[in-house]
mmCIF file of N, CA, C and O in Angstrom:
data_model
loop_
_atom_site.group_PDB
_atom_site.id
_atom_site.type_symbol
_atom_site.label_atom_id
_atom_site.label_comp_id
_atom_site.label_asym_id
_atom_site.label_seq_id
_atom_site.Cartn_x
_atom_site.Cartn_y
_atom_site.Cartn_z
ATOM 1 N N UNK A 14 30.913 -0.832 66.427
ATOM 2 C CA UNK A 14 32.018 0.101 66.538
ATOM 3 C C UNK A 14 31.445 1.489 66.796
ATOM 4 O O UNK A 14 30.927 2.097 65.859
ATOM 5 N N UNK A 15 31.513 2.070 68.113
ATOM 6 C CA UNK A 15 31.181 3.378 67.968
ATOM 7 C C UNK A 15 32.116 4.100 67.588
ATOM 8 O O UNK A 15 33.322 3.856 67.617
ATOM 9 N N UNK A 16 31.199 5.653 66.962
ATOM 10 C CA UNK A 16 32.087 6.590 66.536
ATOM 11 C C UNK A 16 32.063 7.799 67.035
ATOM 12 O O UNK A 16 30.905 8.168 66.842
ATOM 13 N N UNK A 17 32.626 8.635 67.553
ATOM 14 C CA UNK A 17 32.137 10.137 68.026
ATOM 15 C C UNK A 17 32.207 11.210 66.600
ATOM 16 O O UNK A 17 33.131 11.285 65.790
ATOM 17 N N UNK A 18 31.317 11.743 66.607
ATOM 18 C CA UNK A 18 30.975 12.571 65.431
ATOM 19 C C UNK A 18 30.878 13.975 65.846
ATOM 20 O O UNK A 18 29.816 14.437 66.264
ATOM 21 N N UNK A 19 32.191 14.820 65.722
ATOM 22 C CA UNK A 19 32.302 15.965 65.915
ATOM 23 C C UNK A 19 31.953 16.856 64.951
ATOM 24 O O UNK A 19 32.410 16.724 63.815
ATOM 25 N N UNK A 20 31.112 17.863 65.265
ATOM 26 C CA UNK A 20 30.944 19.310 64.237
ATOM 27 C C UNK A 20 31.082 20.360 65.471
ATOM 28 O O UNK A 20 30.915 20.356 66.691
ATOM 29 N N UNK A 21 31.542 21.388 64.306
ATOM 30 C CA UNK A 21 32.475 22.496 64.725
ATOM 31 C C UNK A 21 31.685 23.546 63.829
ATOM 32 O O UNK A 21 31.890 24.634 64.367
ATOM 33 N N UNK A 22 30.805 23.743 62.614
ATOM 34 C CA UNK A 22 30.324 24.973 62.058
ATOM 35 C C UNK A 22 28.902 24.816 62.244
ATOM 36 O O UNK A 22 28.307 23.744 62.361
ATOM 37 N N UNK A 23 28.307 26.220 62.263
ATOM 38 C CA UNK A 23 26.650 26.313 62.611
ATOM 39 C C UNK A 23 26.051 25.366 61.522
ATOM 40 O O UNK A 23 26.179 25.120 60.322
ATOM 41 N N UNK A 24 25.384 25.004 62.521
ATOM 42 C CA UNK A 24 23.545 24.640 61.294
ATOM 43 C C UNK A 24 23.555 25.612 60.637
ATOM 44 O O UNK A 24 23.347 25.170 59.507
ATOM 45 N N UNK A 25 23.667 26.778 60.553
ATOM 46 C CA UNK A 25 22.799 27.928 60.104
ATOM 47 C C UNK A 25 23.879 28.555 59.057
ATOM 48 O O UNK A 25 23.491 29.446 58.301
ATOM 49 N N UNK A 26 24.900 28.214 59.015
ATOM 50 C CA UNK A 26 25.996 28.676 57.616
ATOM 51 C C UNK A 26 26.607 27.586 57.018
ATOM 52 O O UNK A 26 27.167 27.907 55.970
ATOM 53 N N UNK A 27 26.698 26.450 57.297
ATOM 54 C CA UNK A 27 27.043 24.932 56.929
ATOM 55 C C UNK A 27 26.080 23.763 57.025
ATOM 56 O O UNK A 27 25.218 23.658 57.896
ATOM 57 N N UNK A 28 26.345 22.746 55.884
ATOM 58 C CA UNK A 28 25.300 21.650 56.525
ATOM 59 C C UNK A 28 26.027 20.350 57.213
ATOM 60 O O UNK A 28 25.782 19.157 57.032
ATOM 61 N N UNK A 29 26.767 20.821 57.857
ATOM 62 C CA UNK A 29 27.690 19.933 58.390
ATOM 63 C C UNK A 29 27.318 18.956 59.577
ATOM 64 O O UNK A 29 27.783 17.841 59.813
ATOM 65 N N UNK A 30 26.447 19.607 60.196
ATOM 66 C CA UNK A 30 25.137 19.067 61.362
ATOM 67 C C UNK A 30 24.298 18.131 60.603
ATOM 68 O O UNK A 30 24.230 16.904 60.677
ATOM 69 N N UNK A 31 23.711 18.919 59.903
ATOM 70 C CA UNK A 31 22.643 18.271 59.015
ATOM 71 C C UNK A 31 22.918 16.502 58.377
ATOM 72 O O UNK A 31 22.353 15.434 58.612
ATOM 73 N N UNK A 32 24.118 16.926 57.457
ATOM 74 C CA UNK A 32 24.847 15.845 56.956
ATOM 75 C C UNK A 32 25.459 14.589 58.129
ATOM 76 O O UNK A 32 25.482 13.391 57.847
ATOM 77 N N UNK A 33 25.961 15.207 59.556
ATOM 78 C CA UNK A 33 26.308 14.276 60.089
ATOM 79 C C UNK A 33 25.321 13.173 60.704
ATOM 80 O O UNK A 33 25.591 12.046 61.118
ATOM 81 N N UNK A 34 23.769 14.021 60.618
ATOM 82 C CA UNK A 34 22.687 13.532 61.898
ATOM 83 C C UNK A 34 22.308 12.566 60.744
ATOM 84 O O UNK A 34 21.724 11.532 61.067
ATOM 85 N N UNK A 35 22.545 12.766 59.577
ATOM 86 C CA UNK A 35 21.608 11.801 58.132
ATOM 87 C C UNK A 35 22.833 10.380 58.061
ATOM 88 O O UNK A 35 22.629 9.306 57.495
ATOM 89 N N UNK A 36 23.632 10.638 58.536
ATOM 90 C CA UNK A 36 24.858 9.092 58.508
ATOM 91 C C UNK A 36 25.144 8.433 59.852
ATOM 92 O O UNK A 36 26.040 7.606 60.018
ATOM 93 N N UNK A 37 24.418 8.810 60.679
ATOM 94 C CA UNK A 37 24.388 8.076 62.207
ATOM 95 C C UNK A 37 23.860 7.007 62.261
ATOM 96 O O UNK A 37 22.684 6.777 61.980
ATOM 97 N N UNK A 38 24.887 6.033 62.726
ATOM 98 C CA UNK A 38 24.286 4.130 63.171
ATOM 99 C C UNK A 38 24.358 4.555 64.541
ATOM 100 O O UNK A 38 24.573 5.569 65.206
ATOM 101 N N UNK A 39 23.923 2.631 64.747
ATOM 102 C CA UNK A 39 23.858 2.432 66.487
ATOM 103 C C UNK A 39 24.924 2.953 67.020
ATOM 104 O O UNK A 39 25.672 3.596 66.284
ATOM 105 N N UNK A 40 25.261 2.788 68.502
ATOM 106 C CA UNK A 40 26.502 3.067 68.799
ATOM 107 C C UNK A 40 26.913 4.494 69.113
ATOM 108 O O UNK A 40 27.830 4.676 69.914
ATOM 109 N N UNK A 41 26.112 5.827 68.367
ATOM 110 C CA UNK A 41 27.189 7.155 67.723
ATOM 111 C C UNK A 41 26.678 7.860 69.025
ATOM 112 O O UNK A 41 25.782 7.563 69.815
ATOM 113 N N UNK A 42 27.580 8.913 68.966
ATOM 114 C CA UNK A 42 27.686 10.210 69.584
ATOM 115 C C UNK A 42 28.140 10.874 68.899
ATOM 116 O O UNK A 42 29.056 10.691 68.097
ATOM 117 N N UNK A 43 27.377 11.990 69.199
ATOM 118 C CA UNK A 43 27.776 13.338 68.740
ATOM 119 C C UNK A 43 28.464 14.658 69.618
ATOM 120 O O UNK A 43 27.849 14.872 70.663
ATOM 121 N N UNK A 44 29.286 15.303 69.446
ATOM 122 C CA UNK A 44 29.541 16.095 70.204
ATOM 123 C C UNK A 44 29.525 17.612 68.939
ATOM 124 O O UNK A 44 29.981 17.641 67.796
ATOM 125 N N UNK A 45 28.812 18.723 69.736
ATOM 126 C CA UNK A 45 28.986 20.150 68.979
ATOM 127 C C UNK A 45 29.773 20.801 70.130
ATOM 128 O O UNK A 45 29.618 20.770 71.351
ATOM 129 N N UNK A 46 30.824 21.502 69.190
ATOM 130 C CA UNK A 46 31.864 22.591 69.567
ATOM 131 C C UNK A 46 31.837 23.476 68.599
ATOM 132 O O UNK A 46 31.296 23.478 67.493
ATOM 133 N N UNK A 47 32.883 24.672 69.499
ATOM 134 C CA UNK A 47 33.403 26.250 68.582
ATOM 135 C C UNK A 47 31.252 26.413 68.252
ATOM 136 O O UNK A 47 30.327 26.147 69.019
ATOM 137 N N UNK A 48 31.240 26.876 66.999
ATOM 138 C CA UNK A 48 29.820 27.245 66.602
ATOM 139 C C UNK A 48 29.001 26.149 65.993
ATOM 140 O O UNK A 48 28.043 26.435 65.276
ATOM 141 N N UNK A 49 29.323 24.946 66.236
ATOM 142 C CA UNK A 49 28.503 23.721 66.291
ATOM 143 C C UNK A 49 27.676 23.726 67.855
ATOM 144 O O UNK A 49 26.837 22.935 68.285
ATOM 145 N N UNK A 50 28.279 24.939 68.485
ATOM 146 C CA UNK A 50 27.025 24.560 69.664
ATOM 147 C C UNK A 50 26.130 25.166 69.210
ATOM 148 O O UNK A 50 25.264 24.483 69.756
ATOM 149 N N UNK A 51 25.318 26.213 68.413
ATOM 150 C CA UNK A 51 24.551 26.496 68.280
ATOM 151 C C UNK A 51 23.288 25.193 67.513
ATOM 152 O O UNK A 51 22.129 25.513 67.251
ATOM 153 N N UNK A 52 23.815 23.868 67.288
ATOM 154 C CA UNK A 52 22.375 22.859 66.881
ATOM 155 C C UNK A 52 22.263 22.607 68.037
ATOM 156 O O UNK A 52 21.279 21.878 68.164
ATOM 157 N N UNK A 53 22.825 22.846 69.170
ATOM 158 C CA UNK A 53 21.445 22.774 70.585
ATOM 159 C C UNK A 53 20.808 23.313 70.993
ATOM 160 O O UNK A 53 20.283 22.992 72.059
ATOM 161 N N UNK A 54 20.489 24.572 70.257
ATOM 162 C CA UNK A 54 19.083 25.365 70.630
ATOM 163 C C UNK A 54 18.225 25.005 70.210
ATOM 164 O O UNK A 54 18.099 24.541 69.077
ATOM 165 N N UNK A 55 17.315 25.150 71.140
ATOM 166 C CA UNK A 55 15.963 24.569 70.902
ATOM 167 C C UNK A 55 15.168 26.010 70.295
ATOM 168 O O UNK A 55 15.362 27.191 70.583
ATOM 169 N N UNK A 56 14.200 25.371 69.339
ATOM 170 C CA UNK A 56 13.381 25.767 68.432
ATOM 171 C C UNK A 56 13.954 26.642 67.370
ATOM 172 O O UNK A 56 13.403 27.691 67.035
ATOM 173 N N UNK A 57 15.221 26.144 66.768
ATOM 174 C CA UNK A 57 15.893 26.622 65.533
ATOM 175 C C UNK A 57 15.131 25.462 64.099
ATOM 176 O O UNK A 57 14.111 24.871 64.454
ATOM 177 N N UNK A 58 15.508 25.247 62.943
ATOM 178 C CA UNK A 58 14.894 24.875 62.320
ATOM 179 C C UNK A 58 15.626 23.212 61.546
ATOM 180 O O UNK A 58 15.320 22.523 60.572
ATOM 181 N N UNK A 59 16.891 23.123 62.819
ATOM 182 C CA UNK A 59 17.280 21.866 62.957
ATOM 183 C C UNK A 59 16.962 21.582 64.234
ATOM 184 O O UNK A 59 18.020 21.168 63.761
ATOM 185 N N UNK A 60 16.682 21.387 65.209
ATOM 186 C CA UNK A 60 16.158 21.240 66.710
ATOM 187 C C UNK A 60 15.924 19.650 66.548
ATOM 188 O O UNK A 60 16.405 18.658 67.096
ATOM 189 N N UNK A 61 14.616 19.949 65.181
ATOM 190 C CA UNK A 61 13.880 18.551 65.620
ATOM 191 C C UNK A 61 14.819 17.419 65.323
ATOM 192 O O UNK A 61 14.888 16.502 66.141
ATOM 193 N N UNK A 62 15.524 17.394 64.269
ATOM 194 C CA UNK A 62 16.184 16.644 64.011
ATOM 195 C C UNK A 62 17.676 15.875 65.046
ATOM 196 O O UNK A 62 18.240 14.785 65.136
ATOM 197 N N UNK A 63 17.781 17.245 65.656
ATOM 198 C CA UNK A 63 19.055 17.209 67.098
ATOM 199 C C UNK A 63 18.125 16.371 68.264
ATOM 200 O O UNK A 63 18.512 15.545 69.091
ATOM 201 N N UNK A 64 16.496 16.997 67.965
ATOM 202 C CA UNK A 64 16.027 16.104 69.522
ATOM 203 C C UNK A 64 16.116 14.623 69.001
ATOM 204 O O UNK A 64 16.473 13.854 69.893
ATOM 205 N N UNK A 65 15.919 14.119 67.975
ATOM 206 C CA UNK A 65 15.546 12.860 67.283
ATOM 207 C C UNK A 65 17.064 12.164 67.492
ATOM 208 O O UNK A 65 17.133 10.970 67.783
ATOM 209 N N UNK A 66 17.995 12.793 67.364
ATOM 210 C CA UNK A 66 19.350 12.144 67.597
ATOM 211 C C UNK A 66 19.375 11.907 69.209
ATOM 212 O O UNK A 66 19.280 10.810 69.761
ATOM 213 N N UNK A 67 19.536 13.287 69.901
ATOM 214 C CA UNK A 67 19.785 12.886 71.509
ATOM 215 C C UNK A 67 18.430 11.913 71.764
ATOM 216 O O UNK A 67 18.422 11.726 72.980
ATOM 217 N N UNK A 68 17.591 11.399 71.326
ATOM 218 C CA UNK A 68 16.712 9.999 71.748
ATOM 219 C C UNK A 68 17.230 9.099 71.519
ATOM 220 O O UNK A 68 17.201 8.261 72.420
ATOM 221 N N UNK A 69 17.923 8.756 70.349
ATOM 222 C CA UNK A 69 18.182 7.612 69.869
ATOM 223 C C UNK A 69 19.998 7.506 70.419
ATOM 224 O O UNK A 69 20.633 6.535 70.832
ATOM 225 N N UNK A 70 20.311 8.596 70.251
ATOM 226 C CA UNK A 70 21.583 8.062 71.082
ATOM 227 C C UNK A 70 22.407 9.304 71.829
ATOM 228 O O UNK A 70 21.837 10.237 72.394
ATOM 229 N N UNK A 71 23.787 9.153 71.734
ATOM 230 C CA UNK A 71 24.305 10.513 72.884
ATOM 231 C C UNK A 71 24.512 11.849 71.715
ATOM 232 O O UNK A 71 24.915 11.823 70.552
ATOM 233 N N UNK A 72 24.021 13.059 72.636
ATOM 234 C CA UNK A 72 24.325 14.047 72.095
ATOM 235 C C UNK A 72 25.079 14.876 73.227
ATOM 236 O O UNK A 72 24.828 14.953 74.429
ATOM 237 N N UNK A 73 26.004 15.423 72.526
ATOM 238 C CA UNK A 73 26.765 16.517 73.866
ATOM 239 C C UNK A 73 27.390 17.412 73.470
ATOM 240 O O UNK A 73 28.299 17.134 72.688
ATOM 241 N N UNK A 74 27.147 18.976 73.871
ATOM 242 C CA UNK A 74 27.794 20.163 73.484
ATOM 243 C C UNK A 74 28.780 20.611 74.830
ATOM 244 O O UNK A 74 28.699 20.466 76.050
ATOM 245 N N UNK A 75 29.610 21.143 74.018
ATOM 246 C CA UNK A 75 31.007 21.490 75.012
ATOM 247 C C UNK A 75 30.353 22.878 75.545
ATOM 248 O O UNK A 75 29.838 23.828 74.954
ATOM 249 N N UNK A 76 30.515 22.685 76.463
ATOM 250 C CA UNK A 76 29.720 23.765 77.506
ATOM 251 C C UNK A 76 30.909 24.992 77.204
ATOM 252 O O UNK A 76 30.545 26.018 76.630
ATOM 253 N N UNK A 77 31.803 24.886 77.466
ATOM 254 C CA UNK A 77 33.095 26.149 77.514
ATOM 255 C C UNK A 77 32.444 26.753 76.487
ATOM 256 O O UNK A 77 31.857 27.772 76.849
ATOM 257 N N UNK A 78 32.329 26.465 75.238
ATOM 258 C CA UNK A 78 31.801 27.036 73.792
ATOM 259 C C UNK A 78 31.120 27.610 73.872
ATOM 260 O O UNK A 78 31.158 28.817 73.634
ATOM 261 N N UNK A 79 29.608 26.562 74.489
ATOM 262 C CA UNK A 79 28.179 27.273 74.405
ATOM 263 C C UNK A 79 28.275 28.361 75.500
ATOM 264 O O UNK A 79 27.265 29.060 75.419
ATOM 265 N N UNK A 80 29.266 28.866 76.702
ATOM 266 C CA UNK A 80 29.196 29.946 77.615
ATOM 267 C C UNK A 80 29.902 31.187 76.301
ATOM 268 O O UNK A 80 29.488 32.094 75.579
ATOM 269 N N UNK A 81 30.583 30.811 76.472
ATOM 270 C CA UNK A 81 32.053 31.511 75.110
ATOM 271 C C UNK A 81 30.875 32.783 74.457
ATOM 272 O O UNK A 81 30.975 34.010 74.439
ATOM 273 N N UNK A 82 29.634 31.743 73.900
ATOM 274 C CA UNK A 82 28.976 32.676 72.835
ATOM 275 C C UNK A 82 27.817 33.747 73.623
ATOM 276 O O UNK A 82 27.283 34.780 73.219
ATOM 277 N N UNK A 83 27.718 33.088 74.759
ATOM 278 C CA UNK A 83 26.499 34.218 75.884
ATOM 279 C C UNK A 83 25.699 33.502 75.529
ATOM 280 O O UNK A 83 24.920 34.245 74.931
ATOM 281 N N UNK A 84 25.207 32.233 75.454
ATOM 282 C CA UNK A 84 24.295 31.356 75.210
ATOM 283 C C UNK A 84 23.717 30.822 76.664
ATOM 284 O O UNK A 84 24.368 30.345 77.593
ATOM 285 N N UNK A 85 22.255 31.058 76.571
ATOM 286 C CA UNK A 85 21.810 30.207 77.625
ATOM 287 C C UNK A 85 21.592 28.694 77.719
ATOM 288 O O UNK A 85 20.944 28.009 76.927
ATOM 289 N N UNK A 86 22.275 28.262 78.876
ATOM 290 C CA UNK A 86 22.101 26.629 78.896
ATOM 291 C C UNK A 86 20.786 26.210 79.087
ATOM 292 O O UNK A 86 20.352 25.312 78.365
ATOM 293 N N UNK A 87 19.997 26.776 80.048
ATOM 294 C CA UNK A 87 18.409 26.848 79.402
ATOM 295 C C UNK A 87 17.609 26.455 78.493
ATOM 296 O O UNK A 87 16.525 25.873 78.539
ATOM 297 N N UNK A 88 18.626 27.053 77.170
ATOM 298 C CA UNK A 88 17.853 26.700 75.617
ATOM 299 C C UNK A 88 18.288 25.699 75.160
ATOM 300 O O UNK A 88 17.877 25.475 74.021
ATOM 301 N N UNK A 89 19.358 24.553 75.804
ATOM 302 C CA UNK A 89 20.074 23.670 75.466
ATOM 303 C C UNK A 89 18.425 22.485 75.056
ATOM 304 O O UNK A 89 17.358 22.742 75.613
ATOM 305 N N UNK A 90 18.568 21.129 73.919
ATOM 306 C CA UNK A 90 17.361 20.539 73.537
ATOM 307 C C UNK A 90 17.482 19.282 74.731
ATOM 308 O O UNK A 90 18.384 18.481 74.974
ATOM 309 N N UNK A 91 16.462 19.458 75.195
ATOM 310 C CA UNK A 91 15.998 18.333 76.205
ATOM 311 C C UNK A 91 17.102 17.029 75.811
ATOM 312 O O UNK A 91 17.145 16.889 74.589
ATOM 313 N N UNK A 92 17.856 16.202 76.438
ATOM 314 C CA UNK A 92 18.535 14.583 76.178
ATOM 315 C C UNK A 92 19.731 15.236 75.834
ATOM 316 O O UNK A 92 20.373 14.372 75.236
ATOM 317 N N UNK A 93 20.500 16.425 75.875
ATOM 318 C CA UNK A 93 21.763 17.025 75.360
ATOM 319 C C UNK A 93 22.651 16.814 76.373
ATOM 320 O O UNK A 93 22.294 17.210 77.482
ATOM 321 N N UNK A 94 23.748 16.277 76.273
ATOM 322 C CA UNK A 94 24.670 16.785 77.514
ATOM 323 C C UNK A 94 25.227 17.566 77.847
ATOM 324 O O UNK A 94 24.838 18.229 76.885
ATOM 325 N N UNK A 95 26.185 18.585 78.615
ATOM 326 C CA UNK A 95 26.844 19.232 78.713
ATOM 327 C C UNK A 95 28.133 18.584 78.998
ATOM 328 O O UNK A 95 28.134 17.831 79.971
ATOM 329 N N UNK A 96 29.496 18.759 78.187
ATOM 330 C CA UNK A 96 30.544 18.353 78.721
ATOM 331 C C UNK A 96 31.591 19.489 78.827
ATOM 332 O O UNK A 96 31.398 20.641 78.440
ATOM 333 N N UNK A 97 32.707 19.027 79.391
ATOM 334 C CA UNK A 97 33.884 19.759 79.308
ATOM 335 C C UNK A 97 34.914 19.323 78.467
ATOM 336 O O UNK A 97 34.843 18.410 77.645
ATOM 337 N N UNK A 98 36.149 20.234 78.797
ATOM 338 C CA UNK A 98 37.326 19.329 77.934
ATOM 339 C C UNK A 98 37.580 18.562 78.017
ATOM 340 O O UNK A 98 37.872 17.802 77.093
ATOM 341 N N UNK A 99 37.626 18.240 79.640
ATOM 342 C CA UNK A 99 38.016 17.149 80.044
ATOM 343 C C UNK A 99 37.018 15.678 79.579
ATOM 344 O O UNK A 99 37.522 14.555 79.596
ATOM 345 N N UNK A 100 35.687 15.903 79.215
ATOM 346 C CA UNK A 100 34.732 15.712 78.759
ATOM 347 C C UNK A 100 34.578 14.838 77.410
ATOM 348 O O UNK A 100 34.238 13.707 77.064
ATOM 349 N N UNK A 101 35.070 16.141 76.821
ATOM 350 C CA UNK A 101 35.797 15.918 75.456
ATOM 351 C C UNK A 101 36.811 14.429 74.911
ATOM 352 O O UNK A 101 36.670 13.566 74.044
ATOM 353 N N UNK A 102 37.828 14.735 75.949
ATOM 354 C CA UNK A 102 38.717 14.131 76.189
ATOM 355 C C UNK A 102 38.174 12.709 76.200
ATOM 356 O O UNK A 102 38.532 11.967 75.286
ATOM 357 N N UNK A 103 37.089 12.106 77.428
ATOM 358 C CA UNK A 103 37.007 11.012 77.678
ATOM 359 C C UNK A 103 36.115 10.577 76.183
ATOM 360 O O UNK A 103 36.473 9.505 75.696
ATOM 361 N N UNK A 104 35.312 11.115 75.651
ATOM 362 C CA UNK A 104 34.327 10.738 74.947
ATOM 363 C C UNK A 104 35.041 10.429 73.382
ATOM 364 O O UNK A 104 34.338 9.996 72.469
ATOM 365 N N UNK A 105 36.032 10.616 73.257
ATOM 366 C CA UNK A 105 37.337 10.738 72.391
ATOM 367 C C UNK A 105 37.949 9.058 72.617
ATOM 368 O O UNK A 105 37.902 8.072 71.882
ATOM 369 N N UNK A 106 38.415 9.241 73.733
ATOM 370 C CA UNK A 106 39.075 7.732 74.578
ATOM 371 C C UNK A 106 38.276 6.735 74.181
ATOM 372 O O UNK A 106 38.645 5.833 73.429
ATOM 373 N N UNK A 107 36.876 6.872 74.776
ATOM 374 C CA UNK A 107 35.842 5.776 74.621
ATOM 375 C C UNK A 107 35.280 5.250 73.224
ATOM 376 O O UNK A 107 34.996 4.067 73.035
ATOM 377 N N UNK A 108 35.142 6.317 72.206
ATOM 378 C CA UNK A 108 35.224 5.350 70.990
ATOM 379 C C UNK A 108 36.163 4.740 69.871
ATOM 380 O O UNK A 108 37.389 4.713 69.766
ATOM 381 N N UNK A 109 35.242 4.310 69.155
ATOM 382 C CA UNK A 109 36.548 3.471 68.129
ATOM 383 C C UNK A 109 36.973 4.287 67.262
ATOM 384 O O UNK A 109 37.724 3.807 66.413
ATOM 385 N N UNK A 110 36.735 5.370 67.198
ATOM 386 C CA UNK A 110 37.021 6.700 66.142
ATOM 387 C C UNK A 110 36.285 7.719 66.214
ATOM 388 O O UNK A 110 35.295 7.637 66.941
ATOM 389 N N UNK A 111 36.494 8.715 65.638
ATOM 390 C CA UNK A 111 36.279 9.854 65.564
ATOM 391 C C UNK A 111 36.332 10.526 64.291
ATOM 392 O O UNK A 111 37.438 10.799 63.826
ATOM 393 N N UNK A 112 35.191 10.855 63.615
ATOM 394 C CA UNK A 112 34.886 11.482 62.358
ATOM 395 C C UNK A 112 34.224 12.503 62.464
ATOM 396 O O UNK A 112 33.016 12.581 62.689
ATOM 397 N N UNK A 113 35.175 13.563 62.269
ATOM 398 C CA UNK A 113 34.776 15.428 61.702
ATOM 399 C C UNK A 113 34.150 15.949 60.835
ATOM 400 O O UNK A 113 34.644 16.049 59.712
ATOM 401 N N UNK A 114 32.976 16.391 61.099
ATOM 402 C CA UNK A 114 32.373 16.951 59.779
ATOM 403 C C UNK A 114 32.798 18.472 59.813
ATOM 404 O O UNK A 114 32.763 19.161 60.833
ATOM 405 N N UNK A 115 33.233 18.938 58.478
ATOM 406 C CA UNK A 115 34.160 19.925 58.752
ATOM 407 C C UNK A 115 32.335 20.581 57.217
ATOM 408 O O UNK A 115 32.298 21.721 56.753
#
């Protein structure tokens, strides 16, 4: 059963990233939005743990967000995707649920 695993607050003021990357089975995706795009910068002091997820399975930050903040896509972690709403949308459709780490 996959699940899409949305976070929405920073690594860096919540452990809501943290907590979601430590309960991931086969199957998962992750998507970061709002200031959950910031666990796709590379060389923050969750990185490694975000690259270790996008290996083992999908990782994808909502691009609208990560522009939103003046963030370079550049610094995005190697295996990350970029999606849209529309993006959003499908990756929503395609699994068997969807669990928020708030």
């Amino acid at each position: 059963m996959a699940t899409l695993h949305t976070v929405n607050k920073s690594p860096f003021e919540k452990n809501s990233l943290a907590s979601c990357l430590s309960h991931l089975q086969s199957g998962y995706a992750v998507l970061l939005f709002e200031d959950g795009v910031y666990g796709a910068l590379r060389g923050t002091t969750i990185a490694s743990q975000v690259e270790g997820a996008a290996r083992s399975g999908r990782v994808y930050v909502l691009g609208e967000d990560f522009k939103a903040r003046g963030l370079d896509e550049g610094k995005i972690i190697e295996g990350i995707n970029v999606v849209d709403y529309a993006g959003f949308v499908d990756l929503a459709a395609e699994c068997d649920r969807v669990q928020s780490w708030l």
